[in-house]
Amino acid sequence: MDDLEKAILIIFDESGTVTSLLKSQAVAFCQQIKDNPSICSICIDRLCFSKLVEVQFWCLQCLHEVLRARYSGMSTEEKNFVRKSVFSMACYETLDNTNSSKVLDGPPYVKNKLAQILVTLIYFEYPSIWSSIFLDFIPNLSKGGVVIDMFCRVLNALDDELISQDYPRTPEEAAISVNIKDAMRQQCVGQIVHAWYDIVSLYKNSDSVLCAFVLDTMRRYISWIEIGLIANNTFLPLLFELMLVEGLPDELRLAASGCVRAVVSKRMDPQAKLTLLQNLQMSRVFGLVSGDGDSELVSGLAFLLTGYASELLDCLKHLNSEDLKRASVDLLNEVLPSVFYKMQNCEIDATFSTVQFLSGYVATMKTPSPLTENQLFHVGQILEVIRMQIKYDPAYRDNLDALDKVGKEEEDRMVEHRKDLLVLLRNVGRVAPDVTQIYIRNSLSSAVGSSLDINVEEVEAALSLFYAYGESLSEEAMKTGSGILRELVPMLLSTKFPCHSNRLVALVYLDTITRYMKFVLENNQYIPLVLAAFLDDRGIHHSNVKVSRRASYLFMRVVKLLKSKLVPFIETILQSLHDTVSQFTSMDYASKELSGSEDGSHIFEAIGLLIGMEDVPLEKQSEYLSSLLTPLCQQVEILTASSKVQNSEDLPPKVANIQQIIMAINALSKGFSERLVTASRPAIGLMFKQTLDVLLQILVIFPKVETLRSKVTAFIHRMVETLGSSVFPYLPKALEQLLSESEPKELVGFLVLLNQLICKFNTSVQDILENVYPVIAGRIFSILPRDTIPSGPGSNTEEIRELQELQRTFYTFLHLLLFTSCNHKDVVVRKACVQIFVRLIKDWCTRPEKVPGFQTFVIEAFATNCCLYSVLDKSFEFRDASTLALFGEIVLAQKVMYEKIGNDFLINFVSKGFLGAHCPQDLAKEYCQKLQGNDMKSLKSFYRSLIEHLRTQQNGSLVFR
């Protein structure tokens, strides 16, 4: 053993006894050898004599790398030497007459590397230099299995490296691939196919592994060689014999089916394809997949049949002749039972899309003519496939019920898996509604009657089918209960499944009832059944809190839909919900983890919607509302009173409890309209005002508890909508408390609240805004850094994100104020906005600058856009009294800007604003004099005449915004 062989063994050593230093030295030594100009000779010499597989592999790997990197720089002699040597190895020949080593005696990975070298030579030399490689190989196949195996490895490597379209190729590789295939078709494909046939015929009974390897190679090539070479009276009988004869090894039968699948999938003209499919007589295979087994062979044969059915379906779509279409349908009708059976009972190859195939078949049924008996039968089979595919695995039952990590992953997986299947169901429902409804009814009946141990998954699947089917129904069909819906919906409502305690079953049951509520809306006799389903242990009183909360949300939606139809049932509903209402605001409930938007408060929204209707008599309405609000407010007062002496240990549960109560009251108020509480029934409004008084005390007792402040802010939002302008007396105190301890995140919410007030009340809130806006803006700019907010690596913290959100919201608000002052259709609103700007300019435009950037914003944005461009627009009507009042505020704003900012404002306003409006120089000079004087009346009069003059100058050709 020389130094090179020793170094190679060290590199490949996995025993752990070789030090990293020694290994790195070995790598360096081998690299030196690789850089030797005679490396090809060195490698081939070692391949002839070394029996060490590590050395053989290293030498072949080295040859492969050298050919790929240096081929163009090699001499003709060296290329010839490498070509001759490598080909001799592949043909199991020795390079001399000595008893030398043979690479083909090595393990598969060594032979595969030799195959890669031959493919590299083919890449560079075929067909221009080495045109005879394939024809040279074929005579050597008579040497037996070892050379046949190598020939297949070369063909497989050629497919992997160059020909197969399953891998991305460079344009150069694609062009070479085309050249190689063209040359092979012209020169040697026929001989190769003949060799395949002879090998399989010869070895089918003696070496099934070799035959399977040959057939797997052939399968790769069928897609691009002349189909007649395989699809003929010689080769096809052999393939079917291998598939059909029992006793042959499954591996060989599976390989034969793969070749037939490749024949079936060959791209060709639809009419020629149909002829080919007819000649296959595929019905011979149907019986092989009808058993209960799910072996690899059965799965492979099922893959063949699904491919065959897909090709028939494709023919049906593209053929124009009715006779040919009928022939396609006949063949399809023959194979579909076997396809459906395998779809329902075993795994289908992942490369075959069950949904895509079935969707394509269902699409053929969308014709004006009624469905045939066969089609109706197939619809039932498709529905059974869907049901089987959407069923959960019982192995995950406990995980899904508890919704632990495994259960959550399985539920997410199934939600994704079901998407396309349920779209398919809706398509089936549209083409065959009666069959679909009967199938769902039978599935439900069967699920109800099945034993408890398999009941859960059966019931859940049947209910999911019924739920998804609803999406295929028109609103009219839903309302009238077309088909047997009149039977299905009452059956659903009156059923208590043995497995109703299961989370998945309970959830889909409630979702399904909700989906079909439009039927109940038209058939009021079923309302008691609906209420029972939601109010008993199937819904709101379910033992699983996730189901209970979901039921509360869905019940709220049901109440929204049925509205006044539920008035006769209010007493019953409230009695049934009494314990739920009490639990929601208890300490124990508040400690449970909230679940996003479904936090349980929807039960109060449902109650509010029920008792907030004008159909409810005033006395009853007052009684109901008082019975809810009074204990809730008392509970808040007790909790806040006991929290004045704060104990850090019992504070968190108290805060959580108060939070629950605020959410409950907020949700409850959503059912009461502004008109009802302020106009028709002010006594109801008084109750909410008293409640607001109580909840505002929370801001005083808990000034720094952000969760409570945000919940109270949300309630103020709600009261603005519910109480209308009668909320005004409460706003100053509320806004003051909200501002006192506000953090960046809360200030964002505060700005949103101000925006709501402006949008709802316009100028009515002017006095409140004039007082509070400078304070909030000052607070904002005391929080925002005077320099830029940090960005980039390390700045993605919660604090930085909150500052960025506050800055964005405030700037948006400021620009909204500017836009409104220039463009709002209500000039009174515009006037109020200008007045706010005047107040801000007085407060902020000081030396030193109180709010960085505001002065520049005023000079460049507010002054020109509001004080000039907006009044130049001809929609600014001076004859209107309100517009004239707005104009007075705009002139005052200019005076204040000059007094607070001075020439920085005046120079920019005249040089940029007036210049852009083509103002004569003498008029601009007179404007400056008037502005610098003390006569406001004279300034206002002059500025009006200036604007009217500039309008004449422009002839309406410019629009300023």
Tab-separated table of N, CA, C and O in Angstrom, residues 329-338 340 344 358 361-362 364-365 371-385 428 432 435:
chain	number	residue	atom	x	y	z
A	329	VAL	N	-65.924	6.990	-22.808
A	329	VAL	CA	-66.809	6.831	-21.647
A	329	VAL	C	-66.951	5.359	-21.278
A	329	VAL	O	-66.933	4.991	-20.088
A	330	ASP	N	-67.064	4.506	-22.314
A	330	ASP	CA	-67.217	3.067	-22.057
A	330	ASP	C	-65.999	2.516	-21.305
A	330	ASP	O	-66.138	1.756	-20.338
A	331	LEU	N	-64.811	2.896	-21.771
A	331	LEU	CA	-63.593	2.425	-21.100
A	331	LEU	C	-63.497	3.002	-19.678
A	331	LEU	O	-63.060	2.326	-18.739
A	332	LEU	N	-63.895	4.266	-19.557
A	332	LEU	CA	-63.854	4.925	-18.245
A	332	LEU	C	-64.805	4.236	-17.265
A	332	LEU	O	-64.462	3.981	-16.103
A	333	ASN	N	-66.001	3.889	-17.761
A	333	ASN	CA	-66.972	3.199	-16.902
A	333	ASN	C	-66.449	1.833	-16.439
A	333	ASN	O	-66.766	1.368	-15.350
A	334	GLU	N	-65.615	1.205	-17.298
A	334	GLU	CA	-65.049	-0.090	-16.923
A	334	GLU	C	-64.042	0.031	-15.782
A	334	GLU	O	-64.015	-0.787	-14.864
A	335	VAL	N	-63.200	1.073	-15.843
A	335	VAL	CA	-62.077	1.175	-14.906
A	335	VAL	C	-62.436	1.901	-13.608
A	335	VAL	O	-61.830	1.662	-12.568
A	336	LEU	N	-63.448	2.788	-13.647
A	336	LEU	CA	-63.732	3.621	-12.470
A	336	LEU	C	-64.050	2.831	-11.195
A	336	LEU	O	-63.593	3.216	-10.113
A	337	PRO	N	-64.815	1.735	-11.262
A	337	PRO	CA	-65.047	0.989	-10.006
A	337	PRO	C	-63.754	0.578	-9.312
A	337	PRO	O	-63.645	0.667	-8.096
A	338	SER	N	-62.775	0.132	-10.101
A	338	SER	CA	-61.487	-0.262	-9.505
A	338	SER	C	-60.762	0.947	-8.938
A	338	SER	O	-60.144	0.879	-7.868
A	340	PHE	N	-62.125	3.818	-7.867
A	340	PHE	CA	-62.819	4.259	-6.649
A	340	PHE	C	-62.490	3.331	-5.470
A	340	PHE	O	-62.280	3.793	-4.346
A	344	GLN	N	-60.678	4.538	-2.003
A	344	GLN	CA	-61.372	4.407	-0.717
A	344	GLN	C	-60.625	3.510	0.261
A	344	GLN	O	-60.788	3.647	1.475
A	358	LEU	N	-60.802	13.506	-9.908
A	358	LEU	CA	-62.240	13.466	-9.650
A	358	LEU	C	-62.909	14.773	-10.070
A	358	LEU	O	-64.030	14.760	-10.574
A	361	TYR	N	-63.423	14.622	-13.708
A	361	TYR	CA	-64.533	13.745	-14.075
A	361	TYR	C	-65.874	14.421	-13.784
A	361	TYR	O	-66.807	14.353	-14.601
A	362	VAL	N	-65.980	15.076	-12.631
A	362	VAL	CA	-67.224	15.773	-12.290
A	362	VAL	C	-67.510	16.882	-13.309
A	362	VAL	O	-68.671	17.131	-13.663
A	364	THR	N	-67.100	16.790	-16.382
A	364	THR	CA	-67.732	16.230	-17.593
A	364	THR	C	-69.232	16.065	-17.403
A	364	THR	O	-69.972	15.866	-18.367
A	365	MET	N	-69.702	16.135	-16.171
A	365	MET	CA	-71.140	15.964	-15.909
A	365	MET	C	-71.918	17.272	-16.029
A	365	MET	O	-73.146	17.270	-15.931
A	371	LEU	N	-78.057	13.211	-15.777
A	371	LEU	CA	-76.963	12.274	-15.547
A	371	LEU	C	-77.430	10.853	-15.848
A	371	LEU	O	-78.578	10.489	-15.577
A	372	THR	N	-76.520	10.064	-16.408
A	372	THR	CA	-76.845	8.674	-16.704
A	372	THR	C	-76.810	7.850	-15.412
A	372	THR	O	-76.330	8.318	-14.374
A	373	GLU	N	-77.295	6.628	-15.517
A	373	GLU	CA	-77.304	5.744	-14.345
A	373	GLU	C	-75.882	5.493	-13.848
A	373	GLU	O	-75.611	5.483	-12.642
A	374	ASN	N	-74.969	5.313	-14.809
A	374	ASN	CA	-73.561	5.106	-14.440
A	374	ASN	C	-73.001	6.317	-13.712
A	374	ASN	O	-72.291	6.197	-12.709
A	375	GLN	N	-73.298	7.508	-14.245
A	375	GLN	CA	-72.785	8.730	-13.637
A	375	GLN	C	-73.328	8.910	-12.210
A	375	GLN	O	-72.590	9.293	-11.305
A	376	LEU	N	-74.603	8.612	-12.039
A	376	LEU	CA	-75.195	8.730	-10.699
A	376	LEU	C	-74.519	7.762	-9.726
A	376	LEU	O	-74.249	8.108	-8.568
A	377	PHE	N	-74.234	6.569	-10.207
A	377	PHE	CA	-73.530	5.598	-9.365
A	377	PHE	C	-72.133	6.102	-9.017
A	377	PHE	O	-71.672	5.996	-7.873
A	378	HIS	N	-71.471	6.667	-10.021
A	378	HIS	CA	-70.111	7.177	-9.797
A	378	HIS	C	-70.112	8.359	-8.829
A	378	HIS	O	-69.165	8.524	-8.056
A	379	VAL	N	-71.155	9.189	-8.868
A	379	VAL	CA	-71.259	10.305	-7.921
A	379	VAL	C	-71.248	9.763	-6.491
A	379	VAL	O	-70.554	10.285	-5.606
A	380	GLY	N	-72.015	8.698	-6.264
A	380	GLY	CA	-72.033	8.080	-4.939
A	380	GLY	C	-70.655	7.581	-4.530
A	380	GLY	O	-70.244	7.727	-3.368
A	381	GLN	N	-69.929	7.011	-5.489
A	381	GLN	CA	-68.579	6.522	-5.208
A	381	GLN	C	-67.620	7.674	-4.894
A	381	GLN	O	-66.774	7.567	-3.999
A	382	ILE	N	-67.776	8.776	-5.645
A	382	ILE	CA	-66.931	9.951	-5.396
A	382	ILE	C	-67.194	10.500	-3.995
A	382	ILE	O	-66.264	10.854	-3.259
A	383	LEU	N	-68.456	10.557	-3.614
A	383	LEU	CA	-68.807	11.042	-2.271
A	383	LEU	C	-68.191	10.140	-1.199
A	383	LEU	O	-67.724	10.617	-0.159
A	384	GLU	N	-68.175	8.837	-1.471
A	384	GLU	CA	-67.580	7.915	-0.508
A	384	GLU	C	-66.064	8.135	-0.422
A	384	GLU	O	-65.483	8.084	0.668
A	385	VAL	N	-65.431	8.397	-1.561
A	385	VAL	CA	-63.998	8.718	-1.558
A	385	VAL	C	-63.744	9.960	-0.701
A	385	VAL	O	-62.839	9.988	0.145
A	428	VAL	N	-69.714	18.499	-6.718
A	428	VAL	CA	-70.596	17.333	-6.836
A	428	VAL	C	-72.010	17.715	-6.437
A	428	VAL	O	-72.997	17.331	-7.085
A	432	ALA	N	-75.194	17.072	-8.843
A	432	ALA	CA	-76.099	15.986	-8.417
A	432	ALA	C	-76.600	16.253	-6.998
A	432	ALA	O	-76.237	15.537	-6.058
A	435	VAL	N	-78.559	13.222	-5.143
A	435	VAL	CA	-77.681	12.118	-4.737
A	435	VAL	C	-76.831	12.538	-3.536
A	435	VAL	O	-76.642	11.769	-2.581
